[in-house]
């Protein structure tokens, strides 16, 4: 099963990708995480990425597509995978198809802009391993500490309210057209992302025939 998780920033893509990856033993191709790792490494490419992420803009298509092509060559991506945060534009979706990237199911996590604004303020991420948390919806066992690696949980700079507003604009302009793109290909399932986290997981698993 090759699945894309689609939805606005804050819809719960990263959280659901983690849960489903563990439940099914499937790898995640998460462009946001790969980009954050590059930024954390301090490399020249990371610095370039940061100039986009800090202002809520998308990283240019060519760079992201190259990153995904590279990730796809790794052995854990030869079978099933979950794409989290990619594609983000129709151009990326087209290039992904051109490179032979297959998609069996696209899950659209549906949520209003208002609800996203509320959610974002509670988001935290492990600064070491990138695991996402939420102070109310998905808290760690111990406040401020990652369950997986013991790393410190921090608020991402791109989760600041003004950046979130910009990211929502970018989402509506550049990413939302993918809903029609994949609906036209008959692989889209819309799921209400405001339901409880467990319910959303069950609906995703049912949609991909893994329940
Ligand atoms: P995410 O964690 O998926 O919300 O990604 C964080 C940031 O990384 C986004 O706001 C973008 O700046 C960048 N990013 C992640 N995935 C992509 C992508 N597929 N295309 C362009 N930029 C991306």
Coordinates of N, CA and C and ligand atoms in Angstrom, one line a residue:
X1 N 0.8 -1.2 0.0 CA 0.0 0.0 0.0 C 0.9 1.3 0.0
X2 N 0.7 2.1 -1.0 CA 1.4 3.3 -1.1 C 0.4 4.5 -0.9
X3 N 0.6 5.2 0.2 CA -0.5 6.1 0.6 C 0.1 7.6 0.7
X4 N -0.7 8.5 0.3 CA -0.4 9.9 0.6 C -1.3 10.5 1.6
X5 N -0.8 11.2 2.6 CA -1.6 11.9 3.6 C -1.6 13.4 3.1
X6 N -2.8 13.9 2.8 CA -3.0 15.2 2.3 C -3.7 16.0 3.4
X7 N -3.5 17.3 3.4 CA -4.3 18.1 4.3 C -3.5 19.4 4.7
X8 N -4.2 20.3 5.3 CA -3.6 21.6 5.7 C -2.5 21.3 6.8
X9 N -1.6 22.3 6.9 CA -0.6 22.2 8.0 C -1.4 22.1 9.3
X10 N -1.1 21.1 10.2 CA -1.9 21.0 11.4 C -3.1 20.1 11.4
X11 N -3.3 19.5 10.2 CA -4.5 18.6 10.1 C -4.2 17.2 10.8
X12 N -2.9 17.0 11.1 CA -2.6 15.7 11.8 C -1.9 14.7 10.9
X13 N -1.3 15.2 9.8 CA -0.6 14.2 8.9 C 0.6 13.5 9.6
X14 N 1.4 14.3 10.2 CA 2.6 13.7 10.9 C 2.2 12.7 11.9
X15 N 1.3 13.1 12.8 CA 0.8 12.2 13.9 C 0.3 10.9 13.3
X16 N -0.6 11.0 12.3 CA -1.2 9.8 11.8 C -0.2 9.0 11.0
X17 N 0.7 9.6 10.4 CA 1.8 8.9 9.6 C 2.6 8.0 10.6
X18 N 2.9 8.6 11.8 CA 3.7 7.9 12.8 C 2.9 6.7 13.3
X19 N 1.6 6.9 13.6 CA 0.7 5.8 14.2 C 0.6 4.7 13.2
X20 N 0.3 5.1 11.9 CA 0.0 4.0 10.9 C 1.3 3.3 10.5
X21 N 2.4 4.0 10.5 CA 3.7 3.4 10.2 C 4.0 2.3 11.3
X22 N 3.7 2.6 12.5 CA 3.9 1.6 13.6 C 3.0 0.5 13.5
X23 N 1.7 0.8 13.3 CA 0.6 -0.2 13.2 C 0.9 -1.2 12.1
X24 N 1.3 -0.7 10.9 CA 1.5 -1.6 9.7 C 2.9 -1.9 9.4
X25 N 3.9 -1.3 10.1 CA 5.3 -1.5 9.7 C 5.6 -1.0 8.4
X26 N 5.1 0.2 8.1 CA 5.4 0.9 6.8 C 6.3 2.1 7.0
X27 N 7.2 2.3 6.1 CA 8.1 3.5 6.2 C 7.3 4.8 5.9
X28 N 7.9 5.9 6.5 CA 7.3 7.2 6.2 C 8.3 8.0 5.3
X29 N 7.8 8.6 4.3 CA 8.6 9.6 3.5 C 8.1 10.9 3.9
X30 N 8.7 11.6 4.8 CA 8.2 12.8 5.4 C 9.1 14.0 5.0
X31 N 8.7 14.8 4.0 CA 9.6 15.8 3.5 C 9.8 16.9 4.6
X32 N 8.8 17.2 5.4 CA 9.0 18.2 6.4 C 10.1 17.8 7.4
X33 N 10.1 16.5 7.8 CA 11.2 16.0 8.6 C 12.6 16.0 8.0
X34 N 12.6 15.6 6.7 CA 13.9 15.6 6.0 C 14.4 17.0 5.9
X35 N 13.5 17.9 5.7 CA 13.9 19.3 5.6 C 14.4 19.8 6.9
X36 N 13.7 19.5 8.0 CA 14.2 19.9 9.3 C 15.5 19.3 9.7
X37 N 15.7 18.0 9.3 CA 17.0 17.4 9.6 C 18.1 18.2 8.9
X38 N 17.9 18.5 7.6 CA 18.9 19.3 6.9 C 19.2 20.6 7.5
X39 N 18.1 21.3 8.0 CA 18.3 22.6 8.7 C 19.1 22.4 10.0
X40 N 18.8 21.3 10.8 CA 19.5 21.1 12.0 C 21.0 20.8 11.8
X41 N 21.3 20.2 10.6 CA 22.7 19.8 10.3 C 23.5 21.0 10.0
X42 N 22.9 22.2 9.8 CA 23.6 23.4 9.5 C 24.3 23.5 8.1
X43 N 23.9 22.6 7.3 CA 24.5 22.5 5.9 C 24.0 23.7 5.1
X44 N 24.7 24.0 4.0 CA 24.3 25.1 3.1 C 22.9 24.8 2.6
X45 N 22.6 23.6 2.3 CA 21.3 23.3 1.8 C 20.2 23.5 2.9
X46 N 20.6 23.1 4.1 CA 19.7 23.4 5.2 C 19.4 24.9 5.4
X47 N 20.4 25.7 5.2 CA 20.2 27.1 5.4 C 19.3 27.7 4.3
X48 N 19.5 27.1 3.1 CA 18.6 27.5 2.0 C 17.1 27.1 2.4
X49 N 16.9 25.9 2.8 CA 15.6 25.4 3.2 C 15.0 26.4 4.3
X50 N 15.8 26.7 5.3 CA 15.3 27.5 6.4 C 14.8 28.9 5.9
X51 N 15.4 29.4 4.9 CA 14.9 30.7 4.4 C 13.5 30.6 3.8
X52 N 13.0 29.4 3.5 CA 11.6 29.2 3.1 C 10.8 28.9 4.2
X53 N 11.2 27.9 5.0 CA 10.3 27.4 6.1 C 10.0 28.4 7.1
X54 N 11.0 29.3 7.5 CA 10.8 30.3 8.5 C 9.7 31.3 8.1
X55 N 9.5 31.5 6.8 CA 8.5 32.5 6.5 C 7.2 31.8 6.0
X56 N 7.1 30.5 6.2 CA 5.9 29.7 5.8 C 5.7 29.4 4.4
X57 N 6.8 29.6 3.6 CA 6.8 29.4 2.2 C 7.1 27.9 1.9
X58 N 6.8 27.4 0.7 CA 7.2 26.1 0.3 C 8.6 26.1 -0.2
X59 N 9.4 25.1 0.0 CA 10.7 24.9 -0.6 C 10.5 24.6 -2.1
X60 N 11.3 25.1 -3.0 CA 11.1 25.0 -4.4 C 10.9 23.5 -4.8
X61 N 10.0 23.3 -5.8 CA 9.6 21.9 -6.2 C 10.8 21.1 -6.6
X62 N 11.8 21.6 -7.4 CA 12.9 20.8 -7.8 C 13.7 20.2 -6.7
X63 N 13.9 21.0 -5.6 CA 14.7 20.5 -4.5 C 14.0 19.4 -3.8
X64 N 12.7 19.6 -3.6 CA 11.9 18.6 -2.8 C 11.8 17.3 -3.6
X65 N 11.5 17.4 -4.9 CA 11.4 16.2 -5.8 C 12.7 15.4 -5.8
X66 N 13.8 16.1 -5.8 CA 15.1 15.4 -5.8 C 15.3 14.7 -4.4
X67 N 14.9 15.3 -3.4 CA 15.0 14.8 -2.0 C 14.1 13.5 -2.0
X68 N 12.9 13.5 -2.5 CA 12.0 12.3 -2.5 C 12.6 11.2 -3.4
X69 N 13.1 11.6 -4.5 CA 13.7 10.6 -5.5 C 14.8 9.9 -4.7
X70 N 15.6 10.6 -4.0 CA 16.8 10.1 -3.2 C 16.2 9.1 -2.1
X71 N 15.2 9.6 -1.4 CA 14.6 8.8 -0.3 C 14.0 7.5 -0.9
X72 N 13.5 7.5 -2.0 CA 12.8 6.3 -2.6 C 13.8 5.2 -3.0
X73 N 15.1 5.6 -3.1 CA 16.1 4.6 -3.5 C 16.5 3.8 -2.2
X74 N 16.1 4.3 -1.0 CA 16.5 3.5 0.2 C 15.7 2.3 0.3
X75 N 16.3 1.2 0.8 CA 15.7 -0.1 0.8 C 14.3 -0.2 1.5
X76 N 14.1 0.6 2.5 CA 12.8 0.5 3.3 C 11.7 1.1 2.5
X77 N 12.0 1.7 1.3 CA 10.9 2.3 0.5 C 10.6 1.5 -0.7
X78 N 11.1 0.3 -0.8 CA 10.9 -0.5 -2.0 C 9.5 -1.1 -2.0
X79 N 8.9 -1.2 -0.9 CA 7.5 -1.8 -0.9 C 6.5 -0.7 -0.6
X80 N 6.0 -0.8 0.7 CA 4.9 0.1 1.1 C 5.5 1.4 1.7
X81 N 4.8 2.5 1.5 CA 5.2 3.7 2.2 C 4.1 4.7 2.4
X82 N 4.3 5.6 3.3 CA 3.3 6.7 3.6 C 4.0 8.0 3.2
X83 N 3.5 8.7 2.3 CA 4.0 10.1 2.0 C 3.4 11.1 2.9
X84 N 4.2 11.8 3.7 CA 3.6 12.7 4.7 C 4.2 14.1 4.3
X85 N 3.3 15.0 3.7 CA 3.8 16.3 3.4 C 4.3 16.4 1.9
X86 N 4.2 15.4 1.2 CA 4.6 15.4 -0.2 C 3.5 14.5 -1.0
X87 N 3.1 14.9 -2.2 CA 3.4 16.2 -2.8 C 2.6 17.4 -2.2
X88 N 3.1 18.6 -2.4 CA 2.5 19.8 -1.9 C 2.0 20.7 -3.0
X89 N 2.4 20.4 -4.2 CA 1.9 21.1 -5.4 C 1.6 20.2 -6.5
X90 N 0.8 20.6 -7.5 CA 0.5 19.8 -8.6 C 1.8 19.4 -9.4
X91 N 2.7 20.4 -9.5 CA 4.0 20.1 -10.2 C 4.7 18.9 -9.5
X92 N 4.7 18.9 -8.2 CA 5.4 17.8 -7.4 C 4.7 16.5 -7.7
X93 N 3.3 16.5 -7.7 CA 2.6 15.3 -8.0 C 2.9 14.8 -9.4
X94 N 3.0 15.7 -10.3 CA 3.2 15.2 -11.7 C 4.6 14.7 -11.8
X95 N 5.6 15.3 -11.2 CA 7.0 14.8 -11.3 C 7.1 13.5 -10.5
X96 N 6.4 13.4 -9.5 CA 6.4 12.1 -8.7 C 5.9 11.0 -9.6
X97 N 4.8 11.2 -10.3 CA 4.2 10.2 -11.2 C 5.2 9.9 -12.3
X98 N 5.9 10.9 -12.8 CA 6.9 10.7 -13.9 C 8.0 9.8 -13.5
X99 N 8.4 10.0 -12.2 CA 9.6 9.2 -11.7 C 9.1 7.7 -11.3
X100 N 7.8 7.4 -11.6 CA 7.3 6.1 -11.3 C 6.8 5.9 -9.9
X101 N 6.6 7.0 -9.2 CA 6.1 6.9 -7.9 C 4.6 6.5 -7.9
X102 N 4.3 5.4 -7.3 CA 2.9 4.9 -7.4 C 2.1 5.3 -6.2
X103 N 0.8 5.5 -6.4 CA -0.1 5.9 -5.3 C -1.3 5.0 -5.3
X104 N -1.6 4.3 -4.2 CA -2.8 3.5 -4.2 C -4.0 4.2 -3.5
X105 N -3.6 5.1 -2.5 CA -4.7 5.8 -1.8 C -4.2 7.2 -1.4
X106 N -5.1 8.2 -1.5 CA -4.8 9.5 -1.0 C -5.8 9.9 0.1
X107 N -5.4 10.1 1.3 CA -6.3 10.5 2.4 C -6.3 12.0 2.5
X108 N -7.4 12.6 2.4 CA -7.5 14.1 2.6 C -8.0 14.3 4.0
X109 N -7.2 14.8 4.9 CA -7.6 15.1 6.3 C -8.3 16.5 6.3
X110 N -9.6 16.6 6.4 CA -10.3 17.8 6.3 C -10.5 18.5 7.6
X111 N -10.2 19.8 7.6 CA -10.3 20.6 8.9 C -10.4 22.1 8.5
X112 N -11.1 22.9 9.3 CA -11.2 24.4 9.0 C -10.0 25.1 9.4
X113 N -9.8 26.3 8.8 CA -8.6 27.2 9.2 C -8.7 27.6 10.7
X114 N -9.9 27.8 11.2 CA -10.0 28.3 12.6 C -9.5 27.2 13.5
X115 N -10.0 25.9 13.2 CA -9.6 24.8 14.1 C -8.0 24.6 14.0
X116 N -7.5 24.8 12.8 CA -6.0 24.7 12.7 C -5.3 25.7 13.5
X117 N -5.7 26.9 13.5 CA -5.1 28.0 14.3 C -5.1 27.5 15.8
X118 N -6.2 27.0 16.3 CA -6.3 26.6 17.7 C -5.3 25.4 17.9
X119 N -5.2 24.5 17.0 CA -4.4 23.3 17.2 C -2.9 23.7 17.2
X120 N -2.5 24.6 16.3 CA -1.1 24.8 16.1 C -0.4 25.3 17.4
X121 N -1.1 26.1 18.2 CA -0.5 26.6 19.4 C -0.1 25.5 20.4
X122 N -0.7 24.3 20.2 CA -0.4 23.2 21.1 C 0.6 22.2 20.6
X123 N 1.1 22.5 19.4 CA 2.0 21.5 18.7 C 3.4 21.6 19.3
X124 N 4.0 20.4 19.5 CA 5.4 20.3 19.9 C 6.1 19.2 19.1
X125 N 7.4 19.4 18.9 CA 8.1 18.3 18.2 C 9.4 18.0 18.9
X126 N 9.9 16.8 18.8 CA 11.2 16.4 19.4 C 12.3 17.0 18.6
X127 N 13.1 17.8 19.3 CA 14.2 18.5 18.5 C 15.3 17.5 18.1
X128 N 15.3 16.3 18.7 CA 16.3 15.3 18.3 C 15.8 14.4 17.2
X129 N 14.6 13.7 17.4 CA 14.2 12.7 16.4 C 13.0 13.1 15.6
X130 N 12.4 14.3 15.9 CA 11.4 14.8 15.0 C 10.0 14.3 15.3
X131 N 9.8 13.4 16.3 CA 8.5 12.9 16.6 C 7.5 14.0 17.0
X132 N 6.3 14.0 16.4 CA 5.4 15.1 16.8 C 4.5 14.8 18.0
X133 N 4.2 15.8 18.8 CA 3.2 15.6 19.9 C 2.3 16.8 19.9
X134 N 1.2 16.7 20.8 CA 0.3 17.8 21.0 C 0.0 17.9 22.5
X135 N 0.1 19.1 23.1 CA 0.0 19.1 24.5 C -1.4 18.6 25.0
X136 N -2.4 18.7 24.2 CA -3.7 18.1 24.6 C -4.1 16.8 23.9
X137 N -3.9 16.8 22.6 CA -4.4 15.6 21.8 C -3.5 14.4 21.8
X138 N -2.2 14.7 22.0 CA -1.2 13.6 21.9 C 0.0 13.9 22.8
X139 N -0.3 14.0 24.1 CA 0.8 14.4 25.0 C 1.9 13.3 25.2
X140 N 3.1 13.7 25.5 CA 4.1 12.7 25.8 C 3.9 12.2 27.3
X141 N 4.4 11.1 27.7 CA 4.2 10.5 29.0 C 4.7 11.5 30.0
X142 N 5.9 12.2 29.7 CA 6.5 13.1 30.6 C 6.5 14.5 29.9
X143 N 6.0 15.5 30.6 CA 5.9 16.8 29.9 C 7.2 17.3 29.4
X144 N 7.2 17.7 28.1 CA 8.4 18.3 27.5 C 9.5 17.4 27.1
X145 N 9.2 16.0 27.2 CA 10.3 15.0 26.9 C 9.8 14.0 25.9
X146 N 10.6 13.7 24.9 CA 10.1 12.7 23.9 C 10.1 11.3 24.5
X147 N 8.9 10.6 24.2 CA 8.8 9.2 24.7 C 9.8 8.3 24.0
X148 N 10.2 8.6 22.8 CA 11.0 7.7 22.0 C 12.5 7.8 22.3
X149 N 13.0 9.1 22.4 CA 14.4 9.2 22.5 C 14.9 10.1 23.7
X150 N 13.9 10.6 24.5 CA 14.3 11.4 25.6 C 14.7 12.9 25.2
X151 N 14.5 13.2 24.0 CA 14.9 14.6 23.5 C 13.9 15.6 24.0
X152 N 14.3 16.9 23.9 CA 13.5 18.0 24.4 C 12.4 18.3 23.4
X153 N 11.2 18.6 23.8 CA 10.1 18.9 22.9 C 10.0 20.4 22.8
X154 N 10.0 20.9 21.6 CA 10.0 22.4 21.3 C 8.9 22.7 20.4
X155 N 8.5 24.1 20.3 CA 7.6 24.6 19.4 C 8.4 25.0 18.1
X156 N 7.9 24.5 17.0 CA 8.6 24.9 15.7 C 8.4 26.3 15.4
X157 N 9.4 27.0 14.9 CA 9.3 28.4 14.5 C 8.2 28.6 13.5
X158 N 8.0 27.6 12.6 CA 6.9 27.8 11.6 C 5.5 27.5 12.1
X159 N 5.4 27.2 13.4 CA 4.1 27.1 14.1 C 3.7 28.4 14.8
X160 N 4.4 29.5 14.7 CA 4.0 30.8 15.2 C 2.8 31.3 14.5
X161 N 1.8 32.0 15.2 CA 0.5 32.3 14.6 C 0.6 33.0 13.2
X162 N 1.6 34.0 13.0 CA 1.6 34.7 11.8 C 2.2 33.8 10.7
X163 N 3.0 32.9 11.0 CA 3.6 31.9 10.0 C 2.5 30.9 9.7
X164 N 1.7 30.5 10.6 CA 0.6 29.6 10.4 C -0.4 30.2 9.4
X165 N -0.7 31.5 9.6 CA -1.6 32.1 8.7 C -1.1 32.1 7.3
X166 N 0.2 32.4 7.1 CA 0.8 32.4 5.8 C 0.8 31.0 5.2
X167 N 1.1 30.0 6.1 CA 1.1 28.6 5.6 C -0.3 28.1 5.1
X168 N -1.3 28.6 5.8 CA -2.7 28.3 5.3 C -3.0 28.9 4.0
X169 N -2.5 30.1 3.8 CA -2.7 30.8 2.5 C -2.0 29.9 1.4
X170 N -0.8 29.6 1.7 CA 0.0 28.8 0.7 C -0.7 27.5 0.5
X171 N -1.2 26.9 1.5 CA -1.9 25.6 1.4 C -3.1 25.7 0.4
X172 N -4.0 26.8 0.6 CA -5.1 26.9 -0.2 C -4.8 27.2 -1.7
X173 N -3.7 28.0 -1.8 CA -3.3 28.3 -3.2 C -2.6 27.2 -3.9
X174 N -1.7 26.5 -3.2 CA -0.8 25.6 -3.9 C -1.0 24.1 -3.7
X175 N -1.5 23.8 -2.5 CA -1.7 22.3 -2.2 C -3.1 21.8 -2.4
X176 N -4.1 22.7 -2.1 CA -5.5 22.2 -2.2 C -5.9 21.7 -3.6
X177 N -5.3 22.3 -4.6 CA -5.7 21.8 -6.0 C -5.4 20.3 -6.1
X178 N -4.5 19.7 -5.2 CA -4.2 18.3 -5.3 C -5.4 17.5 -5.0
X179 N -6.4 18.0 -4.2 CA -7.6 17.3 -3.9 C -8.4 16.9 -5.1
X180 N -8.5 17.9 -6.0 CA -9.2 17.6 -7.3 C -8.3 16.7 -8.2
X181 N -7.0 16.9 -8.1 CA -6.0 16.2 -8.9 C -6.2 14.7 -8.6
X182 N -6.2 14.3 -7.3 CA -6.3 12.9 -7.0 C -7.8 12.4 -7.0
X183 N -8.7 13.3 -6.8 CA -10.1 12.8 -6.9 C -10.4 12.4 -8.4
X184 N -9.8 13.1 -9.3 CA -10.0 12.8 -10.7 C -9.4 11.4 -11.1
X185 N -8.4 11.0 -10.2 CA -7.7 9.8 -10.5 C -8.4 8.6 -9.7
X186 N -9.4 9.0 -9.0 CA -10.2 7.9 -8.3 C -9.6 7.3 -7.0
X187 N -8.6 8.0 -6.4 CA -7.9 7.4 -5.3 C -8.1 8.2 -4.0
X188 N -9.0 9.2 -4.0 CA -9.1 10.1 -2.9 C -10.2 9.7 -1.9
X189 N -9.9 9.7 -0.6 CA -10.9 9.5 0.5 C -10.8 10.7 1.4
X190 N -11.9 11.4 1.6 CA -11.9 12.5 2.6 C -12.3 12.0 4.0
X191 N -11.5 12.5 5.0 CA -11.8 12.1 6.4 C -11.9 13.3 7.2
X192 N -12.9 13.4 8.1 CA -13.0 14.5 9.0 C -11.9 14.5 10.1
X193 N -11.0 15.4 10.0 CA -9.8 15.4 10.8 C -10.0 16.0 12.2
X194 N -11.3 16.5 12.5 CA -11.6 17.0 13.8 C -12.1 16.0 14.7
X195 N -12.2 14.7 14.3 CA -12.6 13.6 15.2 C -11.5 13.3 16.1
X196 N -11.7 12.5 17.1 CA -10.6 12.0 17.9 C -9.5 11.4 17.1
X197 N -8.3 11.4 17.6 CA -7.1 10.9 16.9 C -7.3 9.4 16.5
X198 N -7.8 8.6 17.5 CA -8.0 7.2 17.2 C -9.0 6.9 16.1
X199 N -10.1 7.7 16.2 CA -11.1 7.5 15.2 C -10.6 7.8 13.8
X200 N -9.8 8.9 13.7 CA -9.2 9.3 12.4 C -8.3 8.1 11.9
X201 N -7.5 7.5 12.8 CA -6.6 6.4 12.4 C -7.5 5.2 11.9
X202 N -8.6 4.9 12.6 CA -9.4 3.8 12.2 C -10.0 4.0 10.8
X203 N -10.4 5.3 10.5 CA -11.0 5.6 9.2 C -10.0 5.5 8.1
X204 N -8.7 5.9 8.4 CA -7.7 5.9 7.4 C -7.4 4.4 7.1
X205 N -7.3 3.6 8.1 CA -7.0 2.1 7.9 C -8.1 1.5 7.2
X206 N -9.4 1.8 7.5 CA -10.5 1.3 6.7 C -10.4 1.7 5.2
X207 N -10.1 3.0 5.0 CA -10.0 3.5 3.6 C -9.0 2.8 2.8
X208 N -7.9 2.3 3.5 CA -6.8 1.6 2.7 C -7.0 0.1 2.8
X209 N -8.1 -0.4 3.4 CA -8.3 -1.8 3.5 C -7.5 -2.6 4.5
X210 N -7.0 -1.8 5.5 CA -6.1 -2.5 6.5 C -6.7 -2.6 7.9
X211 N -8.0 -2.5 8.0 CA -8.7 -2.6 9.3 C -9.0 -4.0 9.7
Ligands
LIG1 P1 5.6 20.0 7.4 O1 6.3 19.5 8.6 O2 5.2 18.9 6.4 O3 4.5 20.9 7.7 O4 6.7 20.9 6.6 C1 7.4 22.0 7.2 C2 7.8 22.9 6.1 O5 8.8 22.3 5.2 C3 6.8 23.5 5.2 O6 6.1 24.6 5.7 C4 7.5 23.8 3.9 O7 8.2 25.0 4.0 C5 8.6 22.7 3.9 N1 8.0 21.5 3.1 C6 7.7 20.3 3.6 N2 7.3 19.5 2.6 C7 7.4 20.2 1.4 C8 7.0 20.0 0.1 N3 6.6 18.8 -0.3 N4 7.2 21.0 -0.8 C9 7.7 22.2 -0.4 N5 8.0 22.5 0.8 C10 7.8 21.5 1.8

